[in-house]
XYZ file of C-alpha atoms in Angstrom:
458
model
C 0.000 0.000 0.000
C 1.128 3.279 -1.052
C 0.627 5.809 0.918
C 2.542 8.365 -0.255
C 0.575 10.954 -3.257
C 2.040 10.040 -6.209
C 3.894 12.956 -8.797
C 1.333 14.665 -10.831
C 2.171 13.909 -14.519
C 2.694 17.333 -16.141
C 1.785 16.882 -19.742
C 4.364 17.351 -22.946
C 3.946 21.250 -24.234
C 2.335 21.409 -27.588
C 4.520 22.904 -30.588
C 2.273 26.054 -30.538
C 2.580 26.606 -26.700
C 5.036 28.160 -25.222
C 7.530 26.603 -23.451
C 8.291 27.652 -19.893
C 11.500 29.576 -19.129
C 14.035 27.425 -17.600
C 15.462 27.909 -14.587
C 16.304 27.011 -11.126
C 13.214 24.914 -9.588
C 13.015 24.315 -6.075
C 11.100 21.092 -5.311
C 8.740 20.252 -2.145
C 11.109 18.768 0.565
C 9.936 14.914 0.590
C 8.302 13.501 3.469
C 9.698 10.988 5.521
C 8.322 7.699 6.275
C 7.441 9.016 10.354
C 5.105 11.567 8.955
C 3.529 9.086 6.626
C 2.941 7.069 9.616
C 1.029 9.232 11.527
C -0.737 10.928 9.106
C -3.682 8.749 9.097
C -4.351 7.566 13.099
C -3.658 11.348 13.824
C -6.726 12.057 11.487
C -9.180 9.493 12.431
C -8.508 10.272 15.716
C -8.981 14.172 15.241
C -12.055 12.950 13.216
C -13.724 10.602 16.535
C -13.058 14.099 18.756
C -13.333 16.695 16.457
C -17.319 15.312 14.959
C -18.596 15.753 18.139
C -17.379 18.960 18.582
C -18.743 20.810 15.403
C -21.808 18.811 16.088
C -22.259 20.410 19.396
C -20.966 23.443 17.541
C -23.926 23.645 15.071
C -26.436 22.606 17.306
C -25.443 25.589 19.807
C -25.114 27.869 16.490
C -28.806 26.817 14.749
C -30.013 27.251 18.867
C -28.364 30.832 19.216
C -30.054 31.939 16.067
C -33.331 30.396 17.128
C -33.268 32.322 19.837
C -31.624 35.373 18.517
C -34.878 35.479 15.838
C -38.056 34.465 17.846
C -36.736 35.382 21.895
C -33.977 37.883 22.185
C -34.594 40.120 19.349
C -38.232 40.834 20.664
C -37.306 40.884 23.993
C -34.341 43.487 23.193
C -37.013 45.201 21.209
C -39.005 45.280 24.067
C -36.865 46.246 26.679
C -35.695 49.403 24.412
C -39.573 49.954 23.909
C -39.827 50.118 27.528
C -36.590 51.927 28.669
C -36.126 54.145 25.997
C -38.579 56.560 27.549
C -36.797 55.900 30.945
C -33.726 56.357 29.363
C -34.350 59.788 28.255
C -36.222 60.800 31.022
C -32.728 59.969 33.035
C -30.641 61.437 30.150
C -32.849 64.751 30.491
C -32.591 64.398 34.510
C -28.986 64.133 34.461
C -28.718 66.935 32.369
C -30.841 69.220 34.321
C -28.535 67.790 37.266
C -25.207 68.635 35.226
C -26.467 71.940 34.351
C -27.409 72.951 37.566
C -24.208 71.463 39.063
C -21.785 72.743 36.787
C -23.345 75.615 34.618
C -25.531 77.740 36.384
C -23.811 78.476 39.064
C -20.756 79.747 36.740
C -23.600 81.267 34.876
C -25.194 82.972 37.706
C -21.232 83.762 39.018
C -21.105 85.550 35.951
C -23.859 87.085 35.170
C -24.126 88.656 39.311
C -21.255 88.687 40.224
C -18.577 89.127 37.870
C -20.896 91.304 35.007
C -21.696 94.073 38.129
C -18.544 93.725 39.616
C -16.797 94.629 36.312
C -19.245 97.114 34.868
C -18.345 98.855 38.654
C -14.560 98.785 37.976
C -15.275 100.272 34.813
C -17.054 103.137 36.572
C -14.808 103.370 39.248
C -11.545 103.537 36.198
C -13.953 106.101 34.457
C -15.024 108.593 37.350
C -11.028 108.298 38.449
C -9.114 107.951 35.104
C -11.027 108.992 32.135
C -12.500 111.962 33.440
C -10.303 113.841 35.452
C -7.904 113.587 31.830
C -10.754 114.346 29.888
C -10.926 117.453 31.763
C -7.201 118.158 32.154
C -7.179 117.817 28.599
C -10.214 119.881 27.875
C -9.749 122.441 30.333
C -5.988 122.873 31.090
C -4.077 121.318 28.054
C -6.164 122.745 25.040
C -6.086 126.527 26.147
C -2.703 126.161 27.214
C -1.651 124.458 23.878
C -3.778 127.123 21.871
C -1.970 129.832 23.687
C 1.641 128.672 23.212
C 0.722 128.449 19.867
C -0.536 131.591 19.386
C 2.388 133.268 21.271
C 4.857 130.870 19.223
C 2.874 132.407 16.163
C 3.128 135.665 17.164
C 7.092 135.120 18.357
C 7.245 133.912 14.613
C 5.684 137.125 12.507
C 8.301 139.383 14.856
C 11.325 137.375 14.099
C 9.925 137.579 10.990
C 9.112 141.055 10.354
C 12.761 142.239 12.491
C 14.570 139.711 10.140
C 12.747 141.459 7.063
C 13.393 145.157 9.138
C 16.950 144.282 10.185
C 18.757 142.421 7.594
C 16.576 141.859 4.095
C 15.824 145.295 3.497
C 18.980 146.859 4.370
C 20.870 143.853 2.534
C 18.925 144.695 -0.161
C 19.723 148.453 -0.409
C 23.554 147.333 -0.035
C 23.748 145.167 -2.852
C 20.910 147.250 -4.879
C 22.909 150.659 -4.407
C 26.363 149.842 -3.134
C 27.659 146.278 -4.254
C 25.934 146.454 -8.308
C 27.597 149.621 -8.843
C 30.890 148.694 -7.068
C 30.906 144.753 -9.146
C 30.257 146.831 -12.244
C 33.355 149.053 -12.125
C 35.508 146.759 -10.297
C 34.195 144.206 -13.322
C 35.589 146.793 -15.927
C 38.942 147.714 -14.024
C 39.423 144.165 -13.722
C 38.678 143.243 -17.479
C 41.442 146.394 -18.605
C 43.864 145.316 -15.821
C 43.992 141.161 -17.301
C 44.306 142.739 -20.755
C 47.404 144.022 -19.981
C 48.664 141.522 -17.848
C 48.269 138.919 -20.428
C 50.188 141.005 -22.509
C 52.995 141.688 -20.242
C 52.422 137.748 -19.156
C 53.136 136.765 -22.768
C 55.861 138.895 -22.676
C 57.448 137.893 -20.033
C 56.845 134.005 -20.439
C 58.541 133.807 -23.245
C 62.043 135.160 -21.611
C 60.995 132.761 -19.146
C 60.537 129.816 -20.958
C 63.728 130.244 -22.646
C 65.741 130.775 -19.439
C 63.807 127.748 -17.807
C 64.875 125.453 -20.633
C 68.313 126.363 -19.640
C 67.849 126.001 -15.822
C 66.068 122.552 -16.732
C 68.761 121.388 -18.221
C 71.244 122.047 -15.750
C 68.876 120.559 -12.774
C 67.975 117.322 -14.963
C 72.239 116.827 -15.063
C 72.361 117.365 -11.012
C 69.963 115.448 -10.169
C 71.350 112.721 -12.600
C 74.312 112.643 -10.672
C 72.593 112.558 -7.104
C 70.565 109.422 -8.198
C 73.521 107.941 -8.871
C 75.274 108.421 -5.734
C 72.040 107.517 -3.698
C 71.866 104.604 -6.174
C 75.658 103.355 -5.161
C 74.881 103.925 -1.395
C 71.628 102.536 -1.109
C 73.408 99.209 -2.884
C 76.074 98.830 -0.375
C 73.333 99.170 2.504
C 71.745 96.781 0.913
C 74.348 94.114 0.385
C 75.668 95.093 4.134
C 72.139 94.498 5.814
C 72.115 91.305 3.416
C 75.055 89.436 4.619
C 74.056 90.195 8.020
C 71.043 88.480 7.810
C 72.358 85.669 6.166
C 75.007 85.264 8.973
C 72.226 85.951 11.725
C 69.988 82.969 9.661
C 72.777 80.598 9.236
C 73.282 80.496 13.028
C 69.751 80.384 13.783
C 69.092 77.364 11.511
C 72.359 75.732 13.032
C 70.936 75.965 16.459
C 67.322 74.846 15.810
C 69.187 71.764 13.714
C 70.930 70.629 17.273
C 67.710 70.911 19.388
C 65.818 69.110 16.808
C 68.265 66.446 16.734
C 68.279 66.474 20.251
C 64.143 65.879 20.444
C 64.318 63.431 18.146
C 66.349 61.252 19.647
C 64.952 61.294 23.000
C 61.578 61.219 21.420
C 62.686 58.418 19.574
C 63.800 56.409 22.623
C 60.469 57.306 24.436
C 58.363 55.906 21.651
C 60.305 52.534 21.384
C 59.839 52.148 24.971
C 56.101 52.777 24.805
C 55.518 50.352 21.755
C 57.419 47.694 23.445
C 55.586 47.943 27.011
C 52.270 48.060 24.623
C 53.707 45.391 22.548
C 54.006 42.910 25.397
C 50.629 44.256 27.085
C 48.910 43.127 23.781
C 50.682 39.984 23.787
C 49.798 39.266 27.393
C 46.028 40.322 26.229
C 45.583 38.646 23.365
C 46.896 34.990 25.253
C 44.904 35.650 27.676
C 41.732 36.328 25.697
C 42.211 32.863 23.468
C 42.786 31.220 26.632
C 39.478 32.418 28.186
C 37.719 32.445 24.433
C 38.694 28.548 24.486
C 37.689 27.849 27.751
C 34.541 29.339 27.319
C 34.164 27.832 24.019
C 34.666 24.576 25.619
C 32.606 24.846 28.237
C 29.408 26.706 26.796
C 29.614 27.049 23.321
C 30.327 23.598 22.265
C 27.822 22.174 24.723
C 25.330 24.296 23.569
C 25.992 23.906 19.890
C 25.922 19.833 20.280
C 21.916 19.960 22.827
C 21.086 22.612 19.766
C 22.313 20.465 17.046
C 21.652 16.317 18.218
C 18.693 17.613 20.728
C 16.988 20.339 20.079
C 17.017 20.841 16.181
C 15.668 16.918 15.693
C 13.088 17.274 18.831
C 11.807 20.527 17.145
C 11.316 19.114 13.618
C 9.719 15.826 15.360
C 7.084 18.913 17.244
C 6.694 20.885 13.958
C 5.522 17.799 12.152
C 3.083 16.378 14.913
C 1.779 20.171 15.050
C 1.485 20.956 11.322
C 0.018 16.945 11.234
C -2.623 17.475 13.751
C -3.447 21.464 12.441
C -3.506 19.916 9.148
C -5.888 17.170 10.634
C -7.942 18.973 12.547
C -8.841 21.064 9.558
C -9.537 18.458 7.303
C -11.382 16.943 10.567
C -13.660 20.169 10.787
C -14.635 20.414 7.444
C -15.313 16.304 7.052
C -17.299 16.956 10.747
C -18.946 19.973 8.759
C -20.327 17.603 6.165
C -21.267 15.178 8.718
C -23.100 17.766 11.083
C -24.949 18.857 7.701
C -26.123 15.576 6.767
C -27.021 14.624 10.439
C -29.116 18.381 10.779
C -30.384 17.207 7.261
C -31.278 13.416 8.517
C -32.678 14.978 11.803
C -34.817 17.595 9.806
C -36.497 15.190 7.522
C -36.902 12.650 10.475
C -38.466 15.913 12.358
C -40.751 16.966 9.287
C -41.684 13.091 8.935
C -43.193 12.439 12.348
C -44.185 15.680 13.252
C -44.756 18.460 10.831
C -46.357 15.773 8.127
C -48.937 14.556 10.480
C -49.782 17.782 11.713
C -50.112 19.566 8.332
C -52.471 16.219 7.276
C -54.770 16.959 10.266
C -54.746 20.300 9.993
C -55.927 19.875 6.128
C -57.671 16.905 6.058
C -59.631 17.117 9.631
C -59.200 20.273 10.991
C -60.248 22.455 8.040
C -63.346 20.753 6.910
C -64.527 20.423 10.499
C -63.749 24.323 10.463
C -65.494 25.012 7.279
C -68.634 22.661 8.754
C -68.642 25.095 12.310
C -68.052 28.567 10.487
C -70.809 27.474 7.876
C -73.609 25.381 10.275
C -72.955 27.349 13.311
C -70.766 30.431 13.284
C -72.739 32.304 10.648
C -75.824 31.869 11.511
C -74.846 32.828 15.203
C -73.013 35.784 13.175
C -76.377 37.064 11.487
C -78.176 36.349 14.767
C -76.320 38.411 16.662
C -76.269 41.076 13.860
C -80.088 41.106 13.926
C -80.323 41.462 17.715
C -78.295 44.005 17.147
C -80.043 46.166 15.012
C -83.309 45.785 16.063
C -81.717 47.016 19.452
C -80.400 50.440 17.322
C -83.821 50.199 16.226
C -85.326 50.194 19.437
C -82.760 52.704 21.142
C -83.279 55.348 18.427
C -87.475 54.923 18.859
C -87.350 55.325 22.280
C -84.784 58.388 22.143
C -86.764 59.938 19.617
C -89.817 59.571 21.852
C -88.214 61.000 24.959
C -87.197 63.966 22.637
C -91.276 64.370 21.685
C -92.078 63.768 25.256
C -90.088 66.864 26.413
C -91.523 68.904 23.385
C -94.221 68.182 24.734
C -93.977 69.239 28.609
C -92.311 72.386 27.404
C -94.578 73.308 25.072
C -97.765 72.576 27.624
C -95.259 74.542 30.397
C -94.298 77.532 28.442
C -96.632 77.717 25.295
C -95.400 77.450 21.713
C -92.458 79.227 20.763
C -93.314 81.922 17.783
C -93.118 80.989 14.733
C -90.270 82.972 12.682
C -91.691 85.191 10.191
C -90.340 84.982 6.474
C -88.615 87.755 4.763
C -89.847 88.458 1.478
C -87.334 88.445 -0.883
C -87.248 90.174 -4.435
C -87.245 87.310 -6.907
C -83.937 86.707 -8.831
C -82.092 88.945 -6.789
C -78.365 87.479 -7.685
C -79.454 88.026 -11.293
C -78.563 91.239 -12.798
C -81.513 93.057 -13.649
C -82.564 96.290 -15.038
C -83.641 99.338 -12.397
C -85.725 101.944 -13.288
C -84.626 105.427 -14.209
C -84.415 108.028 -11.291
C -87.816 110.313 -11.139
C -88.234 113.964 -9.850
C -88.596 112.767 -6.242
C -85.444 111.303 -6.017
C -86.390 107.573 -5.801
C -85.273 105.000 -8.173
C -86.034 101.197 -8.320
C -83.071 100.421 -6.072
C -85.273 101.777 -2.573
C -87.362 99.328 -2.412
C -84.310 96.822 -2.519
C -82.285 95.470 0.524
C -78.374 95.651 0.234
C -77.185 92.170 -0.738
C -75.485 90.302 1.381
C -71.743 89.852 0.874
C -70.473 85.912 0.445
């Protein structure tokens, strides 16, 4: 017996189809011959507990809707038809309650307390503040503003009128009588006088050119020869200052050359000192980290590794396929126990309709009704039009007797106080909604429409 699923045989392409793209494939990992072995007692026996279980299930589910339809849906109906007014008579309670906890009395805080208390404050600030400035400003700061302004005004026109007095109009006088006159002349002594000192100038700039050319000459060949000597001196400085430095530089560097030697060497001693100390410190650390590292690999980690590797990894794959064997079974178990529970409901149903529901509904049609039919028609109708006939002749009788009472007091009063008068018709003009034609007005002012009452509106 196989019990293994054999390979599904994947057909040959056709020449028209095309072929799938090659490529790396991973295949299901194969089962081994322990889950094969409990594959099928781990079902049936997830199949004997699980049918019970969705049987109860089902029953408990077709019961809860049952009851959900026909008991708790009215009753919840019910209950909210009932405590729905309750409800929002406590809802409108507790919010009269709230409101008179927690808003009026900010409201009535407010609107006493706070509302007057500010509204005083604002009289008090306005009978202390606003007015007294008011009238400071009204009273004390306007006229005293208006009058330094009228004094500063009239300050202004004198300054004015003295600076107009004092220095325009005699200014003017000066330069209109004194300085034009004086510009004028001076302007014509002054335009002779350049005339004939350009002359003269030309005159004498051309002697004076000629001896400067000379005196030019003889300065440009000094100062030749004083350039030169500063020249030749400022050299030697130069050359002095030049080879001093280079002396002064030359012993400098030598110096600095003998210290830095000097550094380097004892810098060079301290730093092979300090990498052989930390040389043999990291030796020292690193043996004694691989000798801890393997002790502690020897004592932990390969323990560990070999309870992970020979204990725990085959223990876990030996859980993993019981659990994923029984959640695969009890899966497979519910929906077989589905099936089952449907066909049991289905056999209990018919078995249900068979001895009670087909009996019934025969005695109800075949017994019942025409018994029914034999009552309503021998004895409830004519009971029905019995009773309907008592009845009427008792309206009957009730309305003779009222209407006999009613004659009877007609009667009494009319024997007690005498007839009542008779209302008297009014004689009305025939066809009076109908227009018709009056007559013309005659020579004692009366016309047709005199004898006529005014109609009546509506």
């Amino acid at each position: 017996m196989d019990l293994e699923k054999p390979p599904a045989v994947t057909p040959a392409p056709r020449q028209y189809e095309m072929k799938p793209a090659t490529g790396p494939q991973q295949d299901a990992a194969p089962e081994g011959c322990l889950v094969v072995a409990i594959r099928i007692p781990v079902r049936i026996v997830v199949l004997v507990l699980v049918v019970p279980v969705r049987m109860v299930w089902d029953a408990l589910v077709v019961s809860g809707r049952f009851l959900r339809d026909t008991v708790f849906r009215p009753l919840g109906r019910a209950v909210m038809w009932v405590l729905a007014p309750v409800g929002r008579a406590v809802v409108t309670v507790l919010g009269w309650l709230a409101k008179l906890v927690f808003v009026w009395p900010w409201v009535g805080l407010w609107r006493y307390v706070v509302v007057p208390l500010g509204r005083g404050l604002g009289w008090l600030g306005h009978a202390l503040l606003v007015v007294p400035v008011v009238w400071l400003y009204a009273r004390v700061l306007t006229p005293l503003g208006h009058g330094i302004v009228a004094a500063l005004q009239g300050i202004g026109t004198g300054c004015a009128w003295l600076w107009r007095v004092l220095v325009v109009a005699p200014a003017g006088w000066l330069y209109a009588r004194v300085l034009a006159p004086s510009g004028w002349g001076i302007a014509w002594v002054a335009r002779g006088v350049a005339a004939g000192v350009a002359w003269v100038a030309l005159r004498l700039w051309a002697g004076i050119a000629w001896v400067g050319l000379g005196v030019w000459s003889g300065v440009t060949w000094v100062c030749r020869g004083v350039w030169a000597g500063v020249t030749w001196v400022c050299r030697g400085v130069w050359a002095g200052v030049t080879w001093v430095c280079r002396g002064v530089w030359a012993g400098v560097a030598w110096v600095a050359r003998g210290v830095w030697i000097g550094l380097a060497w004892v810098g060079g001693g301290l730093w092979a000192g300090v990498t052989w100390a930390g040389r043999g410190l990291w030796a020292g650390v690193t043996w004694v980290a691989m000798v801890v590292g393997t002790l502690l690999r020897w004592v932990f980690v390969v323990p560990a590794v070999a309870l992970w590797r020979w204990v725990f990894v085959p223990v876990g794959r030996a859980i993993a396929v019981v659990a994923r064997e029984i959640g695969t079974a009890i899966g497979h178990a519910w929906r077989v126990a589905g099936y089952v529970s449907l066909a049991v409901g289905r056999f209990l149903g018919r078995l249900f309709r068979w001895i009670f529901v087909e009996p019934v509904r025969w005695v109800y049609k075949s017994v019942l009704t025409p018994v029914g039919h034999v009552v309503r028609d021998a004895i409830w109708r004519p009971a029905a039009e019995a009773a309907r006939s008592v009845g009427r002749g008792a309206r009957q009788a009730l309305t003779s007797a009222r209407e006999t009472a009613r004659q009877t007091r007609a009667d009494i009063r009319r024997m007690l106080f005498g007839a009542p008068p008779e209302p008297e018709p009014v004689p009305l003009a025939k066809g009076l909604r109908e227009p018709t034609v009056l007559p013309a007005r005659t020579l004692e002012g009366r016309s047709g429409r005199d004898d006529l009452s005014p109609p009546r509106r509506g």
